[in-house]
Coordinates of N, CA and C in Angstrom, one line a residue:
Chain U
X1296 N 0.8 -1.2 0.0 CA 0.0 0.0 0.0 C 0.9 1.2 0.0
X1297 N 0.2 2.4 -0.2 CA 0.9 3.6 -0.2 C 1.5 4.0 1.2
X1298 N 2.7 4.5 1.2 CA 3.2 5.0 2.4 C 3.0 6.4 2.7
X1299 N 3.6 7.0 3.6 CA 3.5 8.4 3.9 C 4.1 9.2 2.7
X1300 N 3.4 10.2 2.2 CA 4.0 11.0 1.1 C 4.1 12.4 1.6
X1301 N 5.1 13.1 1.0 CA 5.4 14.5 1.3 C 5.6 15.3 0.1
X1302 N 5.1 16.5 0.0 CA 5.3 17.3 -1.1 C 5.6 18.8 -0.7
X1303 N 6.4 19.5 -1.4 CA 7.3 19.0 -2.5 C 8.4 18.2 -1.9
X1304 N 9.2 17.6 -2.8 CA 10.3 16.8 -2.3 C 11.5 17.8 -2.0
X1305 N 11.5 18.9 -2.8 CA 12.5 19.9 -2.6 C 11.8 21.3 -2.7
X1306 N 12.3 22.2 -1.9 CA 11.7 23.6 -1.9 C 12.9 24.6 -1.7
X1307 N 13.0 25.5 -2.6 CA 14.0 26.5 -2.5 C 13.3 27.8 -2.4
X1308 N 13.6 28.6 -1.4 CA 12.9 29.9 -1.2 C 13.8 30.9 -0.7
X1309 N 13.4 32.2 -0.8 CA 14.3 33.3 -0.4 C 14.0 33.6 1.0
X1310 N 15.0 34.1 1.7 CA 14.8 34.5 3.1 C 13.7 35.5 3.2
X1311 N 12.8 35.3 4.2 CA 11.7 36.2 4.4 C 10.4 35.7 3.8
X1312 N 10.5 34.7 2.9 CA 9.3 34.2 2.3 C 8.5 33.2 3.2
X1313 N 7.3 32.9 2.8 CA 6.4 32.0 3.5 C 6.4 30.7 2.7
X1314 N 6.5 29.5 3.4 CA 6.4 28.2 2.8 C 5.4 27.3 3.5
X1315 N 4.9 26.4 2.7 CA 4.0 25.4 3.2 C 4.6 24.0 2.8
X1316 N 4.6 23.1 3.7 CA 5.1 21.7 3.4 C 3.9 20.8 3.7
X1317 N 3.7 19.9 2.8 CA 2.5 19.0 3.0 C 2.9 17.6 3.3
X1318 N 2.0 16.9 4.1 CA 2.2 15.5 4.5 C 0.9 14.8 4.3
X1319 N 1.0 13.7 3.6 CA -0.2 12.8 3.5 C 0.2 11.5 4.2
X1320 N -0.5 11.3 5.3 CA -0.2 10.1 6.1 C -0.8 8.8 5.5
X1321 N -0.4 7.7 6.1 CA -1.0 6.4 5.7 C -2.5 6.5 6.1
X1322 N -3.3 6.0 5.2 CA -4.7 6.0 5.4 C -5.1 5.3 6.7
X1323 N -5.9 5.9 7.5 CA -6.3 5.3 8.8 C -5.4 5.6 10.0
X1324 N -4.2 6.2 9.7 CA -3.3 6.5 10.8 C -3.8 7.8 11.5
X1325 N -4.1 7.7 12.8 CA -4.6 8.9 13.5 C -3.5 9.8 14.0
X1326 N -2.3 9.3 14.2 CA -1.3 10.1 14.8 C -0.3 10.5 13.6
X1327 N 0.1 11.8 13.7 CA 1.0 12.4 12.7 C 2.0 13.2 13.4
X1328 N 3.2 13.1 12.9 CA 4.4 13.8 13.6 C 5.1 14.6 12.5
X1329 N 5.7 15.7 12.9 CA 6.7 16.4 12.1 C 8.0 16.5 12.8
X1330 N 9.1 16.3 12.0 CA 10.4 16.4 12.5 C 11.2 17.3 11.6
X1331 N 12.3 17.8 12.1 CA 13.2 18.6 11.3 C 14.6 17.9 11.5
X1332 N 15.3 17.7 10.4 CA 16.6 17.1 10.4 C 17.6 18.0 9.8
X1333 N 18.5 18.6 10.6 CA 19.6 19.4 10.0 C 20.8 18.5 9.6
X1334 N 21.6 19.0 8.8 CA 22.7 18.3 8.3 C 23.6 17.7 9.4
X1335 N 23.8 16.4 9.4 CA 24.7 15.8 10.4 C 24.0 15.5 11.7
X1336 N 22.7 15.7 11.7 CA 22.0 15.5 13.0 C 20.9 14.5 12.8
X1337 N 20.4 13.9 13.9 CA 19.2 13.1 13.8 C 17.9 13.9 13.7
X1338 N 16.8 13.3 13.3 CA 15.5 14.1 13.3 C 15.2 14.6 14.7
X1339 N 14.7 15.8 14.7 CA 14.3 16.6 15.9 C 12.8 16.8 15.9
X1340 N 12.1 16.4 16.9 CA 10.7 16.5 17.0 C 10.2 17.9 17.0
X1341 N 9.1 18.1 16.2 CA 8.5 19.4 16.1 C 7.1 19.4 16.8
X1342 N 6.2 18.6 16.2 CA 4.9 18.6 16.7 C 4.2 17.3 16.4
X1343 N 3.2 17.0 17.2 CA 2.5 15.7 17.1 C 1.0 16.0 17.1
X1344 N 0.3 15.4 16.2 CA -1.2 15.5 16.1 C -1.8 14.1 16.4
X1345 N -2.8 14.2 17.2 CA -3.7 13.0 17.4 C -5.1 13.4 16.8
X1346 N -5.4 12.9 15.7 CA -6.6 13.4 15.0 C -6.4 14.8 14.4
X1347 N -7.3 15.7 14.7 CA -7.2 17.0 14.2 C -6.4 18.0 15.1
X1348 N -6.2 17.6 16.4 CA -5.6 18.5 17.3 C -4.1 18.2 17.6
X1349 N -3.4 19.3 17.8 CA -2.0 19.2 18.2 C -1.9 18.7 19.6
X1350 N -1.5 17.5 19.8 CA -1.4 17.0 21.2 C -0.1 17.5 21.9
X1351 N 0.9 17.8 21.1 CA 2.2 18.2 21.6 C 2.9 19.1 20.6
X1352 N 3.0 20.4 20.8 CA 3.7 21.2 19.9 C 5.0 21.8 20.5
X1353 N 5.5 21.2 21.5 CA 6.6 21.7 22.3 C 7.9 21.8 21.5
X1354 N 8.0 21.1 20.3 CA 9.2 21.1 19.6 C 9.3 22.3 18.5
X1355 N 8.2 23.0 18.3 CA 8.2 24.1 17.4 C 9.2 25.1 17.9
X1356 N 10.1 25.5 17.1 CA 11.2 26.4 17.6 C 10.8 27.8 18.0
X1357 N 9.8 28.4 17.3 CA 9.3 29.7 17.6 C 8.0 29.9 16.9
X1358 N 7.4 31.1 17.0 CA 6.1 31.3 16.5 C 6.0 31.5 15.0
X1359 N 7.2 31.4 14.3 CA 7.1 31.4 12.8 C 6.7 30.1 12.3
X1360 N 6.7 29.1 13.1 CA 6.3 27.7 12.7 C 4.9 27.4 13.2
X1361 N 4.1 26.8 12.3 CA 2.8 26.5 12.6 C 2.4 25.3 11.8
X1362 N 1.6 24.4 12.4 CA 1.1 23.2 11.6 C -0.4 23.0 11.8
X1363 N -1.0 22.5 10.8 CA -2.5 22.2 10.9 C -2.8 20.8 10.4
X1364 N -3.9 20.3 10.8 CA -4.4 19.1 10.3 C -5.9 19.1 10.4
X1365 N -6.5 19.9 9.6 CA -8.0 20.3 9.8 C -8.9 19.1 9.7
X1366 N -8.7 18.1 8.9 CA -9.6 17.0 8.8 C -9.1 15.7 9.3
X1367 N -8.0 15.8 10.1 CA -7.4 14.6 10.7 C -6.7 13.7 9.8
X1368 N -6.4 14.2 8.6 CA -5.6 13.4 7.6 C -4.4 14.1 7.2
X1369 N -4.5 14.9 6.1 CA -3.4 15.7 5.6 C -3.0 16.7 6.6
X1370 N -1.7 17.0 6.6 CA -1.2 18.0 7.5 C -0.3 19.0 6.7
X1371 N -0.3 20.2 7.1 CA 0.6 21.2 6.5 C 1.4 21.9 7.5
X1372 N 2.7 21.9 7.3 CA 3.6 22.7 8.1 C 3.9 24.0 7.5
X1373 N 3.7 25.1 8.2 CA 3.8 26.4 7.6 C 4.9 27.2 8.3
X1374 N 5.7 27.8 7.5 CA 6.9 28.6 8.1 C 6.8 30.0 7.5
X1375 N 6.7 30.9 8.4 CA 6.6 32.3 8.0 C 8.0 33.0 8.1
X1376 N 8.2 34.0 7.3 CA 9.4 34.8 7.3 C 10.6 33.9 7.5
X1377 N 10.8 33.0 6.5 CA 11.9 32.0 6.6 C 13.2 32.6 6.8
X1378 N 14.1 31.9 7.5 CA 15.4 32.3 7.7 C 16.4 31.2 7.2
X1379 N 17.6 31.6 6.9 CA 18.6 30.6 6.4 C 18.7 29.4 7.4
X1380 N 18.6 29.7 8.7 CA 18.7 28.6 9.6 C 17.5 27.6 9.6
X1381 N 16.5 27.9 8.8 CA 15.4 27.0 8.7 C 15.7 25.9 7.6
X1382 N 16.8 26.1 6.9 CA 17.2 25.1 5.9 C 17.4 23.8 6.5
X1383 N 16.7 22.7 6.1 CA 16.8 21.4 6.7 C 15.9 20.4 5.9
X1384 N 16.0 19.2 6.3 CA 15.0 18.2 5.8 C 13.9 18.1 6.8
X1385 N 12.7 18.3 6.3 CA 11.5 18.2 7.1 C 10.8 16.8 6.9
X1386 N 10.7 16.1 8.0 CA 10.2 14.7 7.9 C 8.8 14.6 8.5
X1387 N 8.0 13.9 7.9 CA 6.6 13.6 8.5 C 6.6 12.1 8.8
X1388 N 5.9 11.7 9.8 CA 5.6 10.3 10.1 C 4.2 10.1 10.6
X1389 N 3.6 9.0 10.4 CA 2.3 8.7 10.9 C 2.3 7.3 11.6
X1390 N 1.4 7.1 12.5 CA 1.3 5.8 13.2 C -0.1 5.4 13.3
X1391 N -0.4 4.1 13.4 CA -1.7 3.6 13.5 C -2.4 3.9 14.8
X1392 N -3.7 3.7 14.9 CA -4.5 4.0 16.1 C -4.4 2.9 17.1
X1393 N -3.8 1.7 16.8 CA -3.7 0.7 17.8 C -2.3 0.1 17.8
X1394 N -1.9 -0.4 18.9 CA -0.6 -1.0 19.0 C -0.4 -2.1 18.0
X1395 N 0.9 -2.3 17.6 CA 1.1 -3.5 16.8 C 1.1 -4.7 17.7
X1396 N 1.0 -5.9 17.1 CA 0.9 -7.1 17.9 C 2.1 -7.3 18.8
X1397 N 1.8 -7.6 20.0 CA 2.9 -8.0 20.9 C 3.5 -6.9 21.6
X1398 N 3.1 -5.7 21.5 CA 3.8 -4.6 22.1 C 2.8 -3.5 22.5
X1399 N 3.4 -2.5 23.2 CA 2.5 -1.3 23.5 C 3.0 -0.1 22.8
X1400 N 3.9 -0.3 21.8 CA 4.5 0.8 21.1 C 3.7 1.1 19.8
X1401 N 3.8 2.3 19.4 CA 3.2 2.7 18.1 C 4.3 3.0 17.1
X1402 N 4.5 2.1 16.2 CA 5.6 2.3 15.2 C 5.3 3.5 14.3
X1403 N 6.2 4.4 14.1 CA 6.1 5.5 13.3 C 6.6 5.2 11.9
X1404 N 5.8 5.5 10.9 CA 6.2 5.3 9.5 C 6.6 6.6 8.9
X1405 N 7.8 6.7 8.4 CA 8.3 8.0 7.9 C 8.0 8.2 6.4
X1406 N 7.9 9.5 6.0 CA 7.8 9.9 4.7 C 9.2 10.1 4.1
X1407 N 9.3 10.5 2.9 CA 10.7 10.7 2.2 C 11.3 12.0 2.6
X1408 N 10.4 12.9 3.1 CA 11.0 14.2 3.5 C 10.8 15.3 2.5
X1409 N 10.9 16.5 2.9 CA 11.0 17.7 2.0 C 12.3 18.4 2.4
X1410 N 13.1 18.6 1.4 CA 14.3 19.4 1.7 C 14.1 20.8 1.4
X1411 N 14.2 21.6 2.5 CA 13.9 23.1 2.4 C 15.3 23.8 2.4
X1412 N 15.5 24.6 1.4 CA 16.7 25.5 1.3 C 16.2 26.9 1.3
X1413 N 16.7 27.7 2.2 CA 16.4 29.1 2.3 C 17.7 29.9 1.9
X1414 N 17.5 30.7 0.8 CA 18.7 31.4 0.3 C 18.7 32.8 0.7
Chain B
X1180 N 19.1 17.2 31.2 CA 18.3 17.2 30.0 C 18.4 15.8 29.4
X1181 N 17.3 15.4 28.7 CA 17.2 14.1 28.1 C 18.1 14.1 26.8
X1182 N 18.8 13.1 26.7 CA 19.8 13.0 25.6 C 20.0 11.6 25.1
X1183 N 20.2 11.5 23.8 CA 20.6 10.2 23.1 C 21.9 10.5 22.5
X1184 N 22.9 9.7 22.8 CA 24.3 10.0 22.3 C 24.8 8.8 21.5
X1185 N 25.2 9.1 20.3 CA 25.9 8.1 19.4 C 27.3 8.6 19.2
X1186 N 28.3 8.1 19.8 CA 29.6 8.7 19.8 C 30.3 8.6 18.5
X1187 N 30.0 7.6 17.7 CA 30.7 7.4 16.4 C 29.9 8.0 15.3
X1188 N 30.5 8.9 14.5 CA 29.8 9.4 13.3 C 29.9 8.4 12.1
X1189 N 31.0 7.7 12.1 CA 31.3 6.8 11.0 C 32.0 5.5 11.5
X1190 N 31.5 4.4 11.0 CA 32.1 3.1 11.3 C 32.3 2.4 10.0
X1191 N 33.6 2.1 9.7 CA 33.9 1.4 8.5 C 34.4 0.0 8.9
X1192 N 33.8 -1.1 8.3 CA 34.1 -2.4 8.7 C 34.2 -3.2 7.4
X1193 N 34.9 -4.3 7.5 CA 35.0 -5.3 6.4 C 33.8 -6.3 6.4
X1194 N 33.4 -6.7 5.2 CA 32.4 -7.7 5.1 C 32.8 -8.9 5.9
X1195 N 31.9 -9.4 6.7 CA 32.1 -10.6 7.6 C 32.7 -10.3 8.9
X1196 N 33.0 -9.1 9.2 CA 33.6 -8.7 10.5 C 32.4 -8.3 11.4
X1197 N 32.6 -8.3 12.7 CA 31.5 -7.9 13.6 C 31.4 -6.4 13.6
X1198 N 30.2 -5.9 13.9 CA 30.0 -4.5 13.9 C 29.2 -4.2 15.2
X1199 N 29.6 -3.1 15.9 CA 28.8 -2.7 17.0 C 28.7 -1.2 17.0
X1200 N 27.4 -0.7 17.1 CA 27.1 0.7 17.1 C 26.7 1.1 18.5
X1201 N 27.4 2.1 19.0 CA 27.2 2.5 20.4 C 26.0 3.5 20.5
X1202 N 25.3 3.4 21.6 CA 24.2 4.3 21.9 C 24.1 4.4 23.4
X1203 N 24.1 5.6 23.9 CA 23.9 5.9 25.4 C 22.8 6.9 25.5
X1204 N 22.0 6.7 26.5 CA 20.9 7.6 26.7 C 20.9 8.2 28.1
X1205 N 20.4 9.4 28.3 CA 20.3 10.1 29.6 C 18.9 10.5 29.8
X1206 N 18.2 9.8 30.6 CA 16.7 10.0 30.8 C 16.4 9.8 32.3
X1207 N 15.5 10.5 32.8 CA 14.9 10.1 34.1 C 13.9 9.0 33.9
X1208 N 14.0 7.9 34.6 CA 13.1 6.8 34.4 C 13.6 5.9 33.2
X1209 N 12.7 5.1 32.7 CA 13.1 4.1 31.6 C 12.3 4.5 30.3
X1210 N 13.0 5.0 29.4 CA 12.4 5.3 28.1 C 12.3 4.0 27.3
X1211 N 11.4 4.1 26.2 CA 11.4 3.1 25.2 C 12.6 3.3 24.3
X1212 N 13.2 2.3 23.8 CA 14.4 2.5 23.0 C 14.3 1.8 21.7
X1213 N 14.8 2.4 20.6 CA 14.7 1.9 19.3 C 16.0 2.1 18.5
X1214 N 16.1 1.3 17.4 CA 17.1 1.6 16.4 C 16.4 1.8 15.1
X1215 N 16.7 2.9 14.4 CA 16.1 3.2 13.1 C 17.3 3.1 12.1
X1216 N 17.0 2.8 10.8 CA 18.0 2.7 9.8 C 17.5 3.4 8.5
X1217 N 18.4 4.0 7.9 CA 18.1 4.7 6.6 C 19.1 4.3 5.6
X1218 N 18.7 3.5 4.6 CA 19.5 3.0 3.5 C 19.5 4.1 2.5
X1219 N 20.6 4.1 1.6 CA 20.8 5.1 0.6 C 19.5 5.3 -0.2
X1220 N 19.0 6.6 -0.3 CA 17.9 7.0 -1.1 C 16.6 6.3 -0.7
X1221 N 16.5 5.9 0.6 CA 15.3 5.3 1.1 C 14.9 6.1 2.4
X1222 N 13.7 5.9 2.8 CA 13.2 6.6 3.9 C 13.6 5.9 5.2
X1223 N 13.6 6.7 6.3 CA 13.9 6.2 7.6 C 12.9 5.1 8.0
X1224 N 13.4 4.0 8.6 CA 12.5 2.9 9.0 C 13.0 2.3 10.3
X1225 N 12.0 1.8 11.0 CA 12.3 1.1 12.2 C 13.1 -0.2 12.0
X1226 N 14.2 -0.4 12.7 CA 14.9 -1.6 12.6 C 14.5 -2.6 13.8
X1227 N 14.6 -2.1 15.0 CA 14.2 -2.9 16.1 C 13.9 -2.0 17.3
X1228 N 13.3 -2.6 18.3 CA 12.9 -1.9 19.6 C 13.3 -2.8 20.7
X1229 N 13.6 -2.2 21.9 CA 14.1 -3.1 23.0 C 13.1 -4.0 23.6
X1230 N 11.8 -3.7 23.5 CA 10.9 -4.5 24.2 C 10.6 -5.8 23.4
X1231 N 10.9 -5.8 22.1 CA 10.6 -7.0 21.3 C 11.6 -8.1 21.5
X1232 N 12.8 -7.6 21.9 CA 13.9 -8.6 22.1 C 14.1 -9.5 20.9
X1233 N 14.0 -8.9 19.7 CA 14.1 -9.6 18.5 C 15.4 -9.4 17.8
X1234 N 15.6 -10.2 16.8 CA 16.8 -10.0 15.9 C 16.2 -9.7 14.5
X1235 N 16.6 -8.6 14.0 CA 16.2 -8.2 12.7 C 17.4 -8.1 11.8
X1236 N 17.4 -8.8 10.6 CA 18.5 -8.8 9.7 C 19.8 -9.1 10.4
X1237 N 19.8 -9.9 11.4 CA 20.9 -10.4 12.1 C 21.4 -9.4 13.2
X1238 N 20.7 -8.3 13.3 CA 21.1 -7.3 14.3 C 20.3 -7.6 15.6
X1239 N 21.0 -7.4 16.7 CA 20.4 -7.4 18.1 C 20.9 -6.2 18.8
X1240 N 20.1 -5.8 19.8 CA 20.5 -4.7 20.6 C 20.3 -5.0 22.1
X1241 N 21.3 -4.8 22.9 CA 21.2 -5.1 24.3 C 21.0 -3.9 25.1
X1242 N 20.0 -3.9 25.9 CA 19.7 -2.8 26.8 C 20.5 -3.1 28.1
X1243 N 21.3 -2.1 28.5 CA 22.0 -2.2 29.8 C 21.5 -1.0 30.6
X1244 N 20.6 -1.2 31.5 CA 20.1 -0.1 32.3 C 21.1 0.5 33.2
X1245 N 22.0 -0.3 33.7 CA 23.1 0.2 34.6 C 24.0 1.2 33.9
X1246 N 24.3 0.9 32.7 CA 25.2 1.8 31.9 C 24.4 2.7 31.0
X1247 N 23.1 2.6 31.1 CA 22.2 3.4 30.2 C 22.6 3.3 28.8
X1248 N 22.8 2.1 28.3 CA 23.3 1.9 26.9 C 22.3 1.0 26.2
X1249 N 22.3 1.1 24.9 CA 21.5 0.3 24.0 C 22.3 0.1 22.7
X1250 N 23.4 -0.7 22.8 CA 24.3 -0.8 21.6 C 23.7 -1.8 20.7
X1251 N 23.9 -1.6 19.4 CA 23.4 -2.5 18.3 C 24.6 -3.3 17.8
X1252 N 24.3 -4.6 17.6 CA 25.4 -5.5 17.2 C 25.0 -6.4 16.1
X1253 N 26.0 -6.8 15.3 CA 25.8 -7.8 14.3 C 27.1 -8.6 14.2
X1254 N 27.1 -9.9 14.3 CA 28.3 -10.7 14.3 C 29.1 -10.7 13.0
X1255 N 28.3 -10.6 11.9 CA 29.0 -10.7 10.5 C 28.4 -9.7 9.6
X1256 N 29.0 -8.6 9.4 CA 28.5 -7.5 8.6 C 28.4 -7.9 7.1
X1257 N 27.4 -7.4 6.5 CA 27.2 -7.6 5.0 C 27.2 -6.3 4.3
X1258 N 27.5 -6.3 3.0 CA 27.6 -5.0 2.3 C 26.2 -4.3 2.3
X1259 N 25.1 -5.0 2.3 CA 23.8 -4.4 2.3 C 23.5 -3.8 3.7
X1260 N 24.3 -3.9 4.7 CA 24.2 -3.3 6.0 C 24.7 -1.8 5.9
X1261 N 25.3 -1.4 4.9 CA 25.8 -0.1 4.7 C 24.6 0.9 4.7
X1262 N 24.6 1.8 5.7 CA 23.4 2.7 5.9 C 23.7 3.6 7.0
X1263 N 22.8 4.5 7.3 CA 22.8 5.4 8.4 C 21.9 4.8 9.5
X1264 N 22.5 4.7 10.7 CA 21.7 4.1 11.8 C 21.5 5.2 12.9
X1265 N 20.3 5.2 13.4 CA 19.9 6.2 14.4 C 19.4 5.4 15.6
X1266 N 19.9 5.7 16.8 CA 19.4 5.3 18.0 C 18.3 6.3 18.5
X1267 N 17.2 5.9 19.1 CA 16.2 6.8 19.5 C 15.6 6.3 20.8
X1268 N 15.1 7.3 21.6 CA 14.5 7.0 22.9 C 13.2 7.7 22.9
X1269 N 12.2 7.2 23.6 CA 10.9 7.8 23.7 C 10.4 7.8 25.1
X1270 N 10.1 8.9 25.6 CA 9.3 9.0 26.8 C 8.4 10.2 26.5
X1271 N 7.2 9.9 25.9 CA 6.5 11.0 25.3 C 6.9 11.1 23.8
X1272 N 7.7 12.1 23.6 CA 8.2 12.3 22.2 C 9.4 11.4 21.9
X1273 N 9.6 11.2 20.6 CA 10.7 10.4 20.2 C 11.9 11.3 20.0
X1274 N 13.1 10.9 20.6 CA 14.3 11.7 20.4 C 15.4 10.9 19.8
X1275 N 16.0 11.4 18.8 CA 17.0 10.6 18.1 C 18.5 11.1 18.4
X1276 N 19.4 10.1 18.3 CA 20.8 10.5 18.3 C 21.2 11.1 17.0
X1277 N 22.5 11.5 16.9 CA 22.9 12.1 15.7 C 23.2 11.2 14.5
X1278 N 23.2 9.9 14.8 CA 23.4 8.9 13.8 C 24.8 8.4 13.6
X1279 N 25.0 7.2 13.1 CA 26.3 6.6 12.8 C 26.2 6.0 11.4
X1280 N 27.1 6.5 10.5 CA 27.2 6.0 9.2 C 28.0 4.7 9.2
X1281 N 27.4 3.6 8.7 CA 28.1 2.4 8.6 C 28.5 2.1 7.2
X1282 N 29.7 1.8 6.9 CA 30.2 1.5 5.6 C 30.8 0.1 5.7
X1283 N 30.3 -0.9 4.9 CA 30.8 -2.2 4.9 C 31.5 -2.4 3.6
X1284 N 32.8 -2.7 3.6 CA 33.6 -2.8 2.4 C 33.9 -4.3 2.2
X1285 N 33.9 -4.7 0.9 CA 34.1 -6.1 0.6 C 35.6 -6.5 0.8

């Protein structure tokens, strides 16, 4: 079946511009996560949705970053007044509504990412 | 502060040799622990988790609570094991280490 998809795969924008990054989770997955991965680092948590609501947005670095998931499926990460330091790979992941067999953990399935470059 | 540390940025091993990727965590309490892998031009995927006590693709990971470590091991590395490996811990949100690039040469 289809995995998590993200569009665009690459985005180049000028400093100060507004960008939107889109994530399509696996159908039926109620949890959705956004991560940012800078060069040479592991993914860094940004925000977690359970359904339509942001259950944890403690990873958003500042108020220029905002994410929505209005219908509990597709999510958009929005960055206002982009800065060069925002350049990174932005990853989305989704997880199913029930634990996988044999455990209490929710496996996260990752998308291919959007590489954002701010010039 | 909660932290996941992978001290090696790069590990280069010969095919058939053992490989061990180090991971240490600093958390209050006991987090859930994972290893993720990213092969070239593929997306990040779960390799294994500590509660499953399973072996995936010949890899095992031993949790040592006393040393707060979760090292990943494979006795005989294969060329297809060349990838980026991330250790991760979760207590609430998932936190990743910086990753170790493994290169297996023939």
